Structures are given as C-alpha cells and as structure tokens.
mmCIF file of C-alpha atoms and ligand atoms in Angstrom:
data_model
loop_
_atom_site.group_PDB
_atom_site.id
_atom_site.type_symbol
_atom_site.label_atom_id
_atom_site.label_comp_id
_atom_site.label_asym_id
_atom_site.label_seq_id
_atom_site.Cartn_x
_atom_site.Cartn_y
_atom_site.Cartn_z
ATOM 1 C CA UNK A 607 0.195 0.342 0.154
ATOM 2 C CA UNK A 608 1.407 3.884 -0.821
ATOM 3 C CA UNK A 609 1.161 6.305 1.954
ATOM 4 C CA UNK A 610 -0.233 10.252 0.829
ATOM 5 C CA UNK A 611 1.505 12.344 3.035
ATOM 6 C CA UNK A 612 -0.583 15.898 3.392
ATOM 7 C CA UNK A 613 0.841 18.941 4.549
ATOM 8 C CA UNK A 614 -0.796 21.648 6.222
ATOM 9 C CA UNK A 615 1.277 25.272 7.407
ATOM 10 C CA UNK A 616 -0.746 26.709 10.170
ATOM 11 C CA UNK A 617 -0.140 30.309 11.380
ATOM 12 C CA UNK A 618 -3.359 30.935 13.764
ATOM 13 C CA UNK A 619 -5.497 28.723 12.142
ATOM 14 C CA UNK A 620 -7.228 27.620 15.553
ATOM 15 C CA UNK A 621 -11.197 28.137 13.603
ATOM 16 C CA UNK A 622 -9.931 26.412 10.585
ATOM 17 C CA UNK A 623 -8.337 23.137 11.022
ATOM 18 C CA UNK A 624 -11.132 21.423 11.990
ATOM 19 C CA UNK A 625 -12.654 22.484 8.698
ATOM 20 C CA UNK A 626 -10.412 21.487 6.815
ATOM 21 C CA UNK A 627 -9.570 18.068 8.114
ATOM 22 C CA UNK A 628 -13.855 17.481 7.347
ATOM 23 C CA UNK A 629 -13.572 19.327 4.178
ATOM 24 C CA UNK A 630 -10.195 16.831 3.008
ATOM 25 C CA UNK A 631 -11.836 13.411 4.798
ATOM 26 C CA UNK A 632 -15.296 14.102 2.031
ATOM 27 C CA UNK A 633 -13.099 14.047 -1.038
ATOM 28 C CA UNK A 634 -10.766 11.131 0.024
ATOM 29 C CA UNK A 635 -13.375 8.426 -1.288
ATOM 30 C CA UNK A 636 -10.615 8.042 -4.210
ATOM 31 C CA UNK A 637 -7.684 6.987 -1.828
ATOM 32 C CA UNK A 638 -9.491 3.857 -1.163
ATOM 33 C CA UNK A 639 -10.102 3.292 -4.791
ATOM 34 C CA UNK A 640 -6.382 3.304 -5.694
ATOM 35 C CA UNK A 641 -4.984 1.159 -1.835
ATOM 36 C CA UNK A 642 -3.907 4.727 -0.998
ATOM 37 C CA UNK A 643 -3.444 5.178 2.843
ATOM 38 C CA UNK A 644 -3.194 8.711 4.487
ATOM 39 C CA UNK A 645 -1.010 10.875 7.019
ATOM 40 C CA UNK A 646 -1.777 14.429 8.090
ATOM 41 C CA UNK A 647 0.714 16.353 9.067
ATOM 42 C CA UNK A 648 0.301 19.722 10.278
ATOM 43 C CA UNK A 649 3.057 21.921 11.130
ATOM 44 C CA UNK A 650 2.214 25.107 13.587
ATOM 45 C CA UNK A 651 4.078 27.709 12.604
ATOM 46 C CA UNK A 652 4.351 29.202 15.922
ATOM 47 C CA UNK A 653 0.810 30.387 16.127
ATOM 48 C CA UNK A 654 -0.561 32.413 19.331
ATOM 49 C CA UNK A 655 -4.269 31.102 19.106
ATOM 50 C CA UNK A 656 -5.228 26.803 19.869
ATOM 51 C CA UNK A 657 -4.175 25.790 16.949
ATOM 52 C CA UNK A 658 -2.357 22.979 17.983
ATOM 53 C CA UNK A 659 -4.573 22.223 20.367
ATOM 54 C CA UNK A 660 -7.349 21.821 18.037
ATOM 55 C CA UNK A 661 -4.348 19.470 16.480
ATOM 56 C CA UNK A 662 -3.914 17.979 19.191
ATOM 57 C CA UNK A 663 -7.521 16.894 19.994
ATOM 58 C CA UNK A 664 -7.496 15.742 16.137
ATOM 59 C CA UNK A 665 -4.774 13.309 17.070
ATOM 60 C CA UNK A 666 -6.433 11.929 20.167
ATOM 61 C CA UNK A 667 -9.249 10.769 17.354
ATOM 62 C CA UNK A 668 -7.234 10.305 14.342
ATOM 63 C CA UNK A 669 -3.752 8.171 14.957
ATOM 64 C CA UNK A 670 -3.096 9.130 11.295
ATOM 65 C CA UNK A 671 -2.866 12.718 12.237
ATOM 66 C CA UNK A 672 0.738 14.495 13.510
ATOM 67 C CA UNK A 673 1.499 17.782 14.762
ATOM 68 C CA UNK A 674 5.401 20.176 14.121
ATOM 69 C CA UNK A 675 5.458 23.463 16.445
ATOM 70 C CA UNK A 676 7.622 25.264 16.290
ATOM 71 C CA UNK A 677 9.305 27.150 18.714
ATOM 72 C CA UNK A 678 8.095 31.036 16.905
ATOM 73 C CA UNK A 679 6.714 32.231 13.823
ATOM 74 C CA UNK A 680 9.466 31.119 11.250
ATOM 75 C CA UNK A 681 7.302 31.714 8.377
ATOM 76 C CA UNK A 682 5.249 29.722 5.814
ATOM 77 C CA UNK A 683 8.747 28.761 3.070
ATOM 78 C CA UNK A 684 10.025 27.209 6.899
ATOM 79 C CA UNK A 685 6.365 25.057 8.160
ATOM 80 C CA UNK A 686 7.020 23.964 4.077
ATOM 81 C CA UNK A 687 9.786 22.745 5.057
ATOM 82 C CA UNK A 688 9.216 20.780 7.905
ATOM 83 C CA UNK A 689 6.983 19.943 6.144
ATOM 84 C CA UNK A 690 8.466 18.043 3.091
ATOM 85 C CA UNK A 691 10.983 17.541 5.693
ATOM 86 C CA UNK A 692 9.373 15.169 8.400
ATOM 87 C CA UNK A 693 7.323 13.606 5.560
ATOM 88 C CA UNK A 694 7.144 10.428 4.736
ATOM 89 C CA UNK A 695 4.139 9.612 1.796
ATOM 90 C CA UNK A 696 5.694 7.869 -1.754
ATOM 91 C CA UNK A 697 2.942 11.233 -2.711
ATOM 92 C CA UNK A 698 3.151 14.913 -0.564
ATOM 93 C CA UNK A 699 0.250 17.459 -1.297
ATOM 94 C CA UNK A 700 0.726 20.536 0.392
ATOM 95 C CA UNK A 701 -2.470 22.865 1.302
ATOM 96 C CA UNK A 702 -3.590 25.730 3.010
ATOM 97 C CA UNK A 703 -5.019 25.345 6.268
ATOM 98 C CA UNK A 704 -8.170 27.793 4.791
ATOM 99 C CA UNK A 705 -9.682 25.955 2.295
ATOM 100 C CA UNK A 706 -8.126 28.699 -0.411
ATOM 101 C CA UNK A 707 -6.910 25.638 -1.877
ATOM 102 C CA UNK A 708 -10.159 23.188 -3.149
ATOM 103 C CA UNK A 709 -9.155 18.973 -1.801
ATOM 104 C CA UNK A 710 -11.676 18.218 -4.414
ATOM 105 C CA UNK A 711 -8.695 18.698 -7.268
ATOM 106 C CA UNK A 712 -6.676 16.214 -5.590
ATOM 107 C CA UNK A 713 -8.276 12.732 -7.849
ATOM 108 C CA UNK A 714 -7.400 14.605 -10.320
ATOM 109 C CA UNK A 715 -4.024 15.349 -9.551
ATOM 110 C CA UNK A 716 -3.757 12.220 -8.242
ATOM 111 C CA UNK A 717 -4.650 10.568 -11.822
ATOM 112 C CA UNK A 718 -1.606 13.631 -13.828
ATOM 113 C CA UNK A 719 0.362 12.001 -11.557
ATOM 114 C CA UNK A 720 0.195 8.695 -12.849
ATOM 115 C CA UNK A 721 0.178 9.815 -16.098
ATOM 116 C CA UNK A 722 4.347 10.087 -15.666
ATOM 117 C CA UNK A 723 4.189 13.826 -13.767
ATOM 118 C CA UNK A 724 6.152 14.743 -10.819
ATOM 119 C CA UNK A 725 4.137 17.673 -9.826
ATOM 120 C CA UNK A 726 1.177 18.866 -10.462
ATOM 121 C CA UNK A 727 0.851 21.877 -9.696
ATOM 122 C CA UNK A 728 -1.917 24.712 -9.131
ATOM 123 C CA UNK A 729 -2.411 28.477 -9.753
ATOM 124 C CA UNK A 730 -5.750 30.646 -9.707
ATOM 125 C CA UNK A 731 -6.610 32.117 -12.697
ATOM 126 C CA UNK A 732 -7.808 35.500 -11.692
ATOM 127 C CA UNK A 733 -7.264 37.686 -8.458
ATOM 128 C CA UNK A 734 -10.553 38.002 -6.873
ATOM 129 C CA UNK A 735 -11.389 39.570 -3.767
ATOM 130 C CA UNK A 736 -7.655 40.727 -2.803
ATOM 131 C CA UNK A 737 -7.344 44.921 -2.879
ATOM 132 C CA UNK A 738 -6.718 46.068 -7.229
ATOM 133 C CA UNK A 739 -3.163 47.550 -5.775
ATOM 134 C CA UNK A 740 -1.939 44.457 -4.370
ATOM 135 C CA UNK A 741 -2.886 42.306 -7.498
ATOM 136 C CA UNK A 742 -1.143 45.388 -9.624
ATOM 137 C CA UNK A 743 2.393 44.966 -7.781
ATOM 138 C CA UNK A 744 2.202 40.785 -7.986
ATOM 139 C CA UNK A 745 1.365 40.911 -11.240
ATOM 140 C CA UNK A 746 4.499 43.436 -11.813
ATOM 141 C CA UNK A 747 6.526 41.730 -9.243
ATOM 142 C CA UNK A 748 5.760 38.701 -11.640
ATOM 143 C CA UNK A 749 6.762 40.655 -15.192
ATOM 144 C CA UNK A 750 10.376 41.685 -13.349
ATOM 145 C CA UNK A 751 11.747 38.281 -12.267
ATOM 146 C CA UNK A 752 10.691 36.437 -15.112
ATOM 147 C CA UNK A 753 12.111 38.752 -17.431
ATOM 148 C CA UNK A 754 15.791 38.612 -14.768
ATOM 149 C CA UNK A 755 15.468 35.110 -13.520
ATOM 150 C CA UNK A 756 16.252 31.599 -15.503
ATOM 151 C CA UNK A 757 14.059 30.420 -13.643
ATOM 152 C CA UNK A 758 10.646 30.551 -14.281
ATOM 153 C CA UNK A 759 7.984 31.770 -11.838
ATOM 154 C CA UNK A 760 4.605 31.346 -12.686
ATOM 155 C CA UNK A 761 1.869 34.329 -12.267
ATOM 156 C CA UNK A 762 -0.297 33.211 -9.665
ATOM 157 C CA UNK A 763 0.850 29.601 -8.919
ATOM 158 C CA UNK A 764 0.274 28.770 -5.464
ATOM 159 C CA UNK A 765 1.585 25.809 -3.259
ATOM 160 C CA UNK A 766 -0.956 24.457 -3.896
ATOM 161 C CA UNK A 767 0.494 20.785 -5.360
ATOM 162 C CA UNK A 768 0.716 17.214 -5.378
ATOM 163 C CA UNK A 769 4.443 15.410 -5.531
ATOM 164 C CA UNK A 770 6.219 12.157 -5.911
ATOM 165 C CA UNK A 771 8.441 11.010 -3.380
ATOM 166 C CA UNK A 772 11.230 11.745 -6.106
ATOM 167 C CA UNK A 773 10.446 15.125 -5.916
ATOM 168 C CA UNK A 774 9.846 15.872 -3.230
ATOM 169 C CA UNK A 775 13.713 14.762 -2.464
ATOM 170 C CA UNK A 776 14.855 16.969 -4.713
ATOM 171 C CA UNK A 777 13.465 20.139 -3.168
ATOM 172 C CA UNK A 778 14.622 18.707 0.206
ATOM 173 C CA UNK A 779 18.226 19.342 -1.289
ATOM 174 C CA UNK A 780 18.249 22.257 -1.419
ATOM 175 C CA UNK A 781 18.987 23.557 2.174
ATOM 176 C CA UNK A 782 19.311 26.963 2.239
ATOM 177 C CA UNK A 783 18.551 29.594 4.725
ATOM 178 C CA UNK A 784 16.467 32.125 2.383
ATOM 179 C CA UNK A 785 13.817 29.802 1.087
ATOM 180 C CA UNK A 786 11.664 31.038 -2.258
ATOM 181 C CA UNK A 787 9.222 27.442 -2.304
ATOM 182 C CA UNK A 788 7.862 28.920 -5.614
ATOM 183 C CA UNK A 789 11.326 29.787 -7.626
ATOM 184 C CA UNK A 790 13.213 26.239 -5.872
ATOM 185 C CA UNK A 791 9.732 24.128 -7.199
ATOM 186 C CA UNK A 792 10.696 25.321 -11.184
ATOM 187 C CA UNK A 793 14.352 25.309 -10.846
ATOM 188 C CA UNK A 794 14.948 20.965 -9.551
ATOM 189 C CA UNK A 795 12.822 21.032 -13.277
ATOM 190 C CA UNK A 796 10.999 17.413 -13.898
ATOM 191 C CA UNK A 797 7.414 17.695 -15.448
ATOM 192 C CA UNK A 798 5.221 19.540 -13.857
ATOM 193 C CA UNK A 799 1.310 19.369 -15.198
ATOM 194 C CA UNK A 800 -1.057 23.200 -14.652
ATOM 195 C CA UNK A 801 -4.241 23.127 -13.229
ATOM 196 C CA UNK A 802 -6.147 26.528 -13.138
ATOM 197 C CA UNK A 803 -8.595 27.016 -11.259
ATOM 198 C CA UNK A 804 -11.336 30.816 -9.998
ATOM 199 C CA UNK A 805 -9.559 31.971 -7.055
ATOM 200 C CA UNK A 806 -12.018 30.638 -3.497
ATOM 201 C CA UNK A 807 -11.598 33.068 -0.512
ATOM 202 C CA UNK A 808 -10.763 32.078 3.250
ATOM 203 C CA UNK A 809 -12.990 30.263 4.167
ATOM 204 C CA UNK A 810 -12.666 32.550 8.132
ATOM 205 C CA UNK A 811 -9.965 34.404 9.827
ATOM 206 C CA UNK A 812 -7.927 36.456 7.787
ATOM 207 C CA UNK A 813 -4.432 36.109 5.232
ATOM 208 C CA UNK A 814 -1.470 36.350 6.842
ATOM 209 C CA UNK A 815 0.354 38.532 4.194
ATOM 210 C CA UNK A 816 -0.238 42.270 4.896
ATOM 211 C CA UNK A 817 1.106 44.156 1.550
ATOM 212 C CA UNK A 818 5.241 44.800 3.102
ATOM 213 C CA UNK A 819 5.003 40.844 4.225
ATOM 214 C CA UNK A 820 4.776 40.670 0.348
ATOM 215 C CA UNK A 821 6.507 42.943 -0.407
ATOM 216 C CA UNK A 822 9.702 42.117 1.169
ATOM 217 C CA UNK A 823 9.279 37.814 0.240
ATOM 218 C CA UNK A 824 9.100 39.623 -3.369
ATOM 219 C CA UNK A 825 12.430 40.950 -2.849
ATOM 220 C CA UNK A 826 13.576 37.889 -1.879
ATOM 221 C CA UNK A 827 12.343 35.980 -4.388
ATOM 222 C CA UNK A 828 14.164 38.004 -7.245
ATOM 223 C CA UNK A 829 17.587 38.009 -5.081
ATOM 224 C CA UNK A 830 16.999 34.240 -4.033
ATOM 225 C CA UNK A 831 16.820 33.681 -8.017
ATOM 226 C CA UNK A 832 18.688 36.150 -10.044
ATOM 227 C CA UNK A 833 22.072 38.056 -9.817
ATOM 228 C CA UNK A 834 20.516 40.302 -12.754
ATOM 229 C CA UNK A 835 20.603 43.163 -10.936
ATOM 230 C CA UNK A 836 23.903 43.002 -9.635
ATOM 231 C CA UNK A 837 25.007 42.806 -13.719
ATOM 232 C CA UNK A 838 22.385 45.837 -14.451
ATOM 233 C CA UNK A 839 24.933 47.345 -11.055
ATOM 234 C CA UNK A 840 27.895 46.817 -13.208
ATOM 235 C CA UNK A 841 26.704 48.082 -16.787
ATOM 236 C CA UNK A 842 26.033 51.780 -15.045
ATOM 237 C CA UNK A 843 28.780 51.548 -13.651
ATOM 238 C CA UNK A 844 30.511 51.208 -17.094
ATOM 239 C CA UNK A 845 27.640 53.638 -18.767
ATOM 240 C CA UNK A 846 29.154 56.094 -15.925
ATOM 241 C CA UNK A 847 32.606 55.777 -16.497
ATOM 242 C CA UNK A 848 32.601 55.955 -20.402
ATOM 243 C CA UNK A 849 30.250 59.347 -19.806
ATOM 244 C CA UNK A 850 32.817 60.486 -18.046
ATOM 245 C CA UNK A 851 35.664 60.236 -20.317
ATOM 246 C CA UNK A 852 33.522 61.728 -22.744
ATOM 247 C CA UNK A 853 33.124 64.581 -20.334
ATOM 248 C CA UNK A 854 36.547 64.681 -19.711
ATOM 249 C CA UNK A 855 37.979 64.526 -23.624
ATOM 250 C CA UNK A 856 35.463 67.635 -24.437
ATOM 251 C CA UNK A 857 36.693 70.253 -21.184
ATOM 252 C CA UNK A 858 39.926 69.698 -22.184
ATOM 253 C CA UNK A 859 40.139 70.147 -25.758
ATOM 254 C CA UNK A 860 37.513 72.936 -25.152
ATOM 255 C CA UNK A 861 40.061 74.396 -22.928
ATOM 256 C CA UNK A 862 43.110 73.778 -25.533
ATOM 257 C CA UNK A 863 41.331 75.972 -28.696
ATOM 258 C CA UNK A 864 38.847 77.775 -27.624
ATOM 259 C CA UNK A 865 40.582 78.803 -23.726
ATOM 260 C CA UNK A 866 37.341 78.239 -22.414
ATOM 261 C CA UNK A 867 36.949 78.542 -18.410
ATOM 262 C CA UNK A 868 34.190 75.876 -17.025
ATOM 263 C CA UNK A 869 31.782 77.840 -16.103
ATOM 264 C CA UNK A 870 28.793 77.722 -13.637
ATOM 265 C CA UNK A 871 28.878 74.989 -10.824
ATOM 266 C CA UNK A 872 24.650 74.638 -10.852
ATOM 267 C CA UNK A 873 25.917 71.184 -14.325
ATOM 268 C CA UNK A 874 28.298 70.033 -11.780
ATOM 269 C CA UNK A 875 26.137 69.348 -8.466
ATOM 270 C CA UNK A 876 23.395 67.923 -10.876
ATOM 271 C CA UNK A 877 26.280 65.573 -11.745
ATOM 272 C CA UNK A 878 27.446 65.065 -9.355
ATOM 273 C CA UNK A 879 24.610 64.328 -7.182
ATOM 274 C CA UNK A 880 23.040 61.993 -10.111
ATOM 275 C CA UNK A 881 26.335 59.140 -9.944
ATOM 276 C CA UNK A 882 26.340 59.562 -6.612
ATOM 277 C CA UNK A 883 22.837 58.500 -6.186
ATOM 278 C CA UNK A 884 23.734 55.815 -8.671
ATOM 279 C CA UNK A 885 26.753 55.017 -6.755
ATOM 280 C CA UNK A 886 24.752 54.138 -3.572
ATOM 281 C CA UNK A 887 21.977 52.595 -5.629
ATOM 282 C CA UNK A 888 24.180 50.297 -6.961
ATOM 283 C CA UNK A 889 25.933 49.279 -3.113
ATOM 284 C CA UNK A 890 22.541 49.111 -2.301
ATOM 285 C CA UNK A 891 22.287 46.372 -4.904
ATOM 286 C CA UNK A 892 24.964 44.652 -4.195
ATOM 287 C CA UNK A 893 24.305 44.650 -0.191
ATOM 288 C CA UNK A 894 21.420 42.894 -0.471
ATOM 289 C CA UNK A 895 23.563 40.246 -1.589
ATOM 290 C CA UNK A 896 25.806 40.604 1.050
ATOM 291 C CA UNK A 897 23.499 39.916 3.245
ATOM 292 C CA UNK A 898 21.714 37.119 1.670
ATOM 293 C CA UNK A 899 25.022 35.889 1.229
ATOM 294 C CA UNK A 900 25.522 36.940 5.253
ATOM 295 C CA UNK A 901 22.825 34.824 6.620
ATOM 296 C CA UNK A 902 23.335 31.658 4.869
ATOM 297 C CA UNK A 903 26.916 31.817 5.985
ATOM 298 C CA UNK A 904 25.861 31.046 9.179
ATOM 299 C CA UNK A 905 24.302 28.151 8.471
ATOM 300 C CA UNK A 906 21.491 29.036 10.804
ATOM 301 C CA UNK A 907 18.453 26.197 10.653
ATOM 302 C CA UNK A 908 15.471 26.557 8.791
ATOM 303 C CA UNK A 909 13.133 26.179 10.975
ATOM 304 C CA UNK A 910 13.515 25.248 15.615
ATOM 305 C CA UNK A 911 11.272 22.886 16.029
ATOM 306 C CA UNK A 912 9.606 22.436 19.981
ATOM 307 C CA UNK A 913 7.186 19.800 20.054
ATOM 308 C CA UNK A 914 6.966 16.626 17.657
ATOM 309 C CA UNK A 915 3.913 14.548 17.668
HETATM 310 N N1 UDP B 1016 0.705 30.559 6.961
HETATM 311 C C1 UDP B 1016 1.929 30.330 7.590
HETATM 312 N N2 UDP B 1016 3.335 31.204 8.947
HETATM 313 C C2 UDP B 1016 2.671 32.360 7.926
HETATM 314 C C3 UDP B 1016 1.767 32.981 7.352
HETATM 315 C C4 UDP B 1016 1.124 31.891 6.852
HETATM 316 O O1 UDP B 1016 2.815 28.777 7.731
HETATM 317 O O2 UDP B 1016 3.687 32.584 8.760
HETATM 318 C C5 UDP B 1016 0.284 29.717 7.027
HETATM 319 C C6 UDP B 1016 -1.427 30.328 6.890
HETATM 320 O O3 UDP B 1016 -1.677 29.642 7.969
HETATM 321 C C7 UDP B 1016 -2.034 29.663 5.774
HETATM 322 C C8 UDP B 1016 -1.224 29.148 4.650
HETATM 323 O O4 UDP B 1016 0.184 29.476 4.750
HETATM 324 O O5 UDP B 1016 -2.689 27.763 5.800
HETATM 325 C C9 UDP B 1016 -1.289 31.017 3.789
HETATM 326 O O6 UDP B 1016 -2.056 31.658 4.500
HETATM 327 P P1 UDP B 1016 -2.572 32.704 4.424
HETATM 328 O O7 UDP B 1016 -4.226 31.916 3.836
HETATM 329 O O8 UDP B 1016 -2.649 33.701 5.534
HETATM 330 O O9 UDP B 1016 -2.246 33.287 2.787
HETATM 331 P P2 UDP B 1016 -2.867 33.894 1.613
HETATM 332 O O10 UDP B 1016 -3.631 32.563 1.045
HETATM 333 O O11 UDP B 1016 -3.621 35.487 1.911
HETATM 334 O O12 UDP B 1016 -1.759 34.266 0.245
HETATM 335 MG MG1 MG B 1017 -4.877 31.454 2.383
#
C-alpha cells in the first residue's frame, strides 16, 4: 500500500483546522479506490491561538494525524520545508489550512501523477477578492522576475501541489536559509502539470500576508533566483565611466582650443548628485546580495521545533 502525506502549514488557524480535516476526508474516497493510506502533517508555525490544541484534539481521534510545532513564527516557507522533511509518503500534497486549496482537485491531480508527471501544480486564474493595488504589484513582480531570472516563476501559482517522492527529495536537497519555494519547485525541474482554478476566498480568519510582508517576500524571491540586478549595477557603472571619459575629453579640448573656462557650478552639482545617487543605488543592490550571503554562511537552521507528535 502506498502512502499519501498531506502537509498543512498553519499560523493562527484554530477556526480552520477542523473544517479542513472534515472537508479533506469528504473528498477522500479516491484513497480507498487507489489503495492509498494517508497521513496528515500539520505544521504549527508558532501560532499564539489554539491551533496546536485543535490538532492535538484530532490526534486523539485519528492516529494518522501528526503535529510539528515551531518554537516561534518562522514563516510559511520554513513550515513547508519542515513538513516536506517530516513526510514519509510516496506522494505528498501541500495545502493551506484555510480551504483556499479545494481538496476536490486531488483525485484529478493524482490521475496526472499516474500519467507520469512528477508534480501537479495549481494556479489561480483570477485575483478575485484581492485589493487592486496588491494585484497590480503582484503582476509587476512576476513580470520583473521572469524577465530577470532563468527559473520560470508562474504568475498566480499557489503552493497547492501534488508531488512524487523523488520530486520532494529533490526539493529537500536545497537546504538554503532564504527559501523561495515557488522558485525552488521550478528550479528542480521534472515534468509539471498545471491545473487552473478560480480563486476561492479564505473560509475563516484573515490572511497572514500584509502588503509589506509580500513586498519583502518578493524582494527575497528576486535576490534568491537571479543575480541580474548585480549585472545591471555593473553596466550602469560602465556607462557612467564612458560618459565621464567623454566629458573629460570635451573639457580638455575646449580648454586647449578656445581657452574656455568651465562655467557654472550648478551643472556640476547636478552631475555629482546624480552619480552619487546611482552609486548608492548600486551599492544597495550589492548590499542586498551581501546580506543574503551573510545569512546563508551563518548556516542557521530554517526552523526550530518545540514539539513533535
Ligand atoms: N502561514 C504560515 N506561516 C505564516 C503565514 C502563513 O504557516 O507565517 C500559513 C497559513 O496558516 C495558511 C497558509 O500559510 O495555511 C497561507 O496563508 P494565508 O491564507 O494567510 O495566505 P494567502 O492565502 O492570503 O496568500
Ligand atoms: Mg489563504
């Protein structure tokens, strides 16, 4: 008999745990049909509500339920990593606790896996129920990162994904501290089948992603998957060197031929401030990469467990 691991990252989801569990099992008839057994891995990402208590309640009723509790909030990326590491299944499916990832899609996902795909991923085709400003920045982010990075990051991709063991093991080979899972899933390769569905609003509670949290996450994604900004900084440097060289030559020639004293410091001030702005900007780009490198060389663990059941 083969095993399916269901990984659910949870951060303050006490109201959703039971609903999720019930809804999943309502759609679980395909498990028996395909001789699959099941394990749930709830990863409590340092919740300060009753999330762990709810899961412990489930554990008492159902031996297939497991819990990983973090010592604090390490973020969804860490929760995903911990869940994947703990999973023992021949197949693994990753789902949000808020029922935005409909379990009814799983039989279809499984049938694609049987066809030979190593991962079946989902993307939402619309951004219904999302503030327009957020959609605008999200779209811009995907456009920018896909132009800069060789790893394709699919617009609207969710973390809801069905994977084979060899795909999961490949993902686990990437042990970096700054994890951008959307990129990692694409980077490891293998055949991926994309399923589209319309956005479903979260059942209960509120989204854990503020605008700024998403903004920093986007920046992490760019720094993690492309070094194009560094090249951009270098090109800017070269361009300004060439410009400066031309200006120097022009100034010398003007002095020799026309004995024309350089006039006006306003233009000088403009040029100096422009170029120092560009320099600081480029230094900032370098700093971004340096800070990520700094975090990586510390070799800190991605998460710390408080409890495992
Ligand atoms: N989540 C998490 N750690 C965090 C933030 C979110 O484990 O720091 C979980 C959350 O409990 C949920 C999933 O990640 O199961 C998706 O979060 P959310 O629904 O808030 O994001 P959205 O669907 O709005 O993108
Ligand atoms: Mg959600």
